[in-house]
Tab-separated table of C-alpha atoms in Angstrom:
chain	number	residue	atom	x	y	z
A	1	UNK	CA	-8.315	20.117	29.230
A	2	UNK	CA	-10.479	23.251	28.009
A	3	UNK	CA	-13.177	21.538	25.156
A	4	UNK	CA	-12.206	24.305	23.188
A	5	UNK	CA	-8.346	23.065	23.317
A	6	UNK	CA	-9.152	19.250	22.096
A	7	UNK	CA	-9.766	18.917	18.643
A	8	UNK	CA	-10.443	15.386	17.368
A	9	UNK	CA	-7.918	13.894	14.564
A	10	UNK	CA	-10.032	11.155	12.084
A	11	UNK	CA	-8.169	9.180	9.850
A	12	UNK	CA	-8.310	10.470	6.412
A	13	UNK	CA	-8.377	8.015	3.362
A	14	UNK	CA	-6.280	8.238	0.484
A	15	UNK	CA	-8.821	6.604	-2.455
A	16	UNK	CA	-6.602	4.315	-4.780
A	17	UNK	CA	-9.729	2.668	-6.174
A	18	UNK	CA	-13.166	3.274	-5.926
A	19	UNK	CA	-13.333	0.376	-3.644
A	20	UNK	CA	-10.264	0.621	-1.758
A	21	UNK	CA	-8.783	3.356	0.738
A	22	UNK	CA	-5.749	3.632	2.272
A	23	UNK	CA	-6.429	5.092	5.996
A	24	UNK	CA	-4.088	7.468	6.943
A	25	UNK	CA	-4.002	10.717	10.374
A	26	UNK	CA	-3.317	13.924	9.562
A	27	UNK	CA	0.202	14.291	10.052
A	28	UNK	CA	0.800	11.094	8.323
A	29	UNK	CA	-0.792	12.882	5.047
A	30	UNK	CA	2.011	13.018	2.349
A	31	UNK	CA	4.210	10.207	1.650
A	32	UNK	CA	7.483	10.562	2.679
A	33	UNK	CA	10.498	8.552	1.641
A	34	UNK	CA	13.422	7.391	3.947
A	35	UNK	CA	16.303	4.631	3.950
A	36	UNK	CA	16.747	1.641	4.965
A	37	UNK	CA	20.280	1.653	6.723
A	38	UNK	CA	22.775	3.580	5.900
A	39	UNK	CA	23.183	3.402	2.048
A	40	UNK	CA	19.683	1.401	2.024
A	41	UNK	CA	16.888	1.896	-1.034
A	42	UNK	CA	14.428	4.633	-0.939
A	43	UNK	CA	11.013	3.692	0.704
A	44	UNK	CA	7.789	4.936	1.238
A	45	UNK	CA	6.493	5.842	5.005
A	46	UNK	CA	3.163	4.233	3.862
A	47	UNK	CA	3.459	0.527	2.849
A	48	UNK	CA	0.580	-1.302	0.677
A	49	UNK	CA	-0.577	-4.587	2.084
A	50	UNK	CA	-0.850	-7.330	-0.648
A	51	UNK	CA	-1.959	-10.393	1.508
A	52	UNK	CA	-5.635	-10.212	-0.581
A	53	UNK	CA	-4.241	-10.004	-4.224
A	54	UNK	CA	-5.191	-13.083	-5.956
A	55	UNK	CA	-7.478	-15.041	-3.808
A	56	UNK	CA	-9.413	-12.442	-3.163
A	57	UNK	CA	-8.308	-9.550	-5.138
A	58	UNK	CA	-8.304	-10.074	-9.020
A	59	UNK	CA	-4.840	-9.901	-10.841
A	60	UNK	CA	-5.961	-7.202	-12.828
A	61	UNK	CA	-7.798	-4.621	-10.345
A	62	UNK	CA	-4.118	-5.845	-7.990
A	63	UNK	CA	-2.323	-4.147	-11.175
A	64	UNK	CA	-4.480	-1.425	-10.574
A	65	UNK	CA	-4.149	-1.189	-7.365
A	66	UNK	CA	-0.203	-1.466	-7.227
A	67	UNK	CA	0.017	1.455	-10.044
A	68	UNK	CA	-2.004	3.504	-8.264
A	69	UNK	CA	0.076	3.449	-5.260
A	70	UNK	CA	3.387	3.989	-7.436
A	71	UNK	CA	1.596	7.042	-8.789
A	72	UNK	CA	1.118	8.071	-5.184
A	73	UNK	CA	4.654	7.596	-4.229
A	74	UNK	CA	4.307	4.326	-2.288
A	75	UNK	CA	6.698	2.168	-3.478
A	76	UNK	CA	7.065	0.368	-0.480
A	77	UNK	CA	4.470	-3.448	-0.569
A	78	UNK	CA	4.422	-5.918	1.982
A	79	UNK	CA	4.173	-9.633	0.613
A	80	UNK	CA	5.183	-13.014	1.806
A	81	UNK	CA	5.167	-15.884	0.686
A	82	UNK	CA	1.865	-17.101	2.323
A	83	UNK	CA	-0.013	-15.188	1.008
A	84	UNK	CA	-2.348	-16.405	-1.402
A	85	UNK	CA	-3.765	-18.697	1.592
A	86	UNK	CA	-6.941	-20.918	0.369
A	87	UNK	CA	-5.874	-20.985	-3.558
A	88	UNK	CA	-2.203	-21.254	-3.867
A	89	UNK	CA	0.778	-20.187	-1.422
A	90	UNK	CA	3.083	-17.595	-2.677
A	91	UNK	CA	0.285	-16.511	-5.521
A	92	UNK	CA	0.526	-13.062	-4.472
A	93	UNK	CA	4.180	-12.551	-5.203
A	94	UNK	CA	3.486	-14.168	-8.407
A	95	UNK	CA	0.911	-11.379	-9.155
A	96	UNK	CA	3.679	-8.756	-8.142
A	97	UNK	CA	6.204	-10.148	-10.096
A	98	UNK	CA	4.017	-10.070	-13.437
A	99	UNK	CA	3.221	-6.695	-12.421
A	100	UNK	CA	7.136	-5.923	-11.951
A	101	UNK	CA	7.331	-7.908	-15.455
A	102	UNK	CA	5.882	-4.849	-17.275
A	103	UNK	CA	8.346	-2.559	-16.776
A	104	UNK	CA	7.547	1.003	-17.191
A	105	UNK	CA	8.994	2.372	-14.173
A	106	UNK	CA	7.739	-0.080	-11.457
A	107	UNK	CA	10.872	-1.333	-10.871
């Protein structure tokens, strides 16, 4: 391959917080929404990892956090009920579901 031919493709981050970025290529850029199966909900090609909210993420910069993704289109969070590790298991989806609690759309 000719040099000038190759060009190099860095991940780009997507700030959500001033302390947080969501790494994403090029051609992965926009969020894009597709369903699951054939009459499935609407989700997000990028998915937001939770596995730090609580423990080590506060509740309220998580809220932060999880509206800032819904404003970015990403409705799409992975949780389990593990998470939470060292303080409490399942704490995590506890902190989603208050955040779910407060309606406005995040449903």
């Amino acid at each position: 391959m000719r040099k000038e031919e190759y060009t190099e493709k860095r991940p780009l981050c997507i700030s959500v917080l001033p302390s947080v970025c969501i790494f994403v290529s090029e051609d992965t850029m926009s969020v894009k929404h597709t369903r699951l199966g054939k009459h499935g909900v609407l989700v997000s090609n990028l998915c937001l990892g939770t596995m730090n909210f609580g423990w080590v993420t506060p509740e309220e910069e998580s809220f932060k956090i999880m509206d800032r993704a819904l404003e970015l289109g990403i409705n799409f969070f992975d949780t389990a009920d593990v998470y939470g590790w060292s303080v409490e298991h399942g704490l995590t989806e506890e902190i989603i579901g208050r955040w779910f609690a407060q309606g406005g759309g995040r449903r």
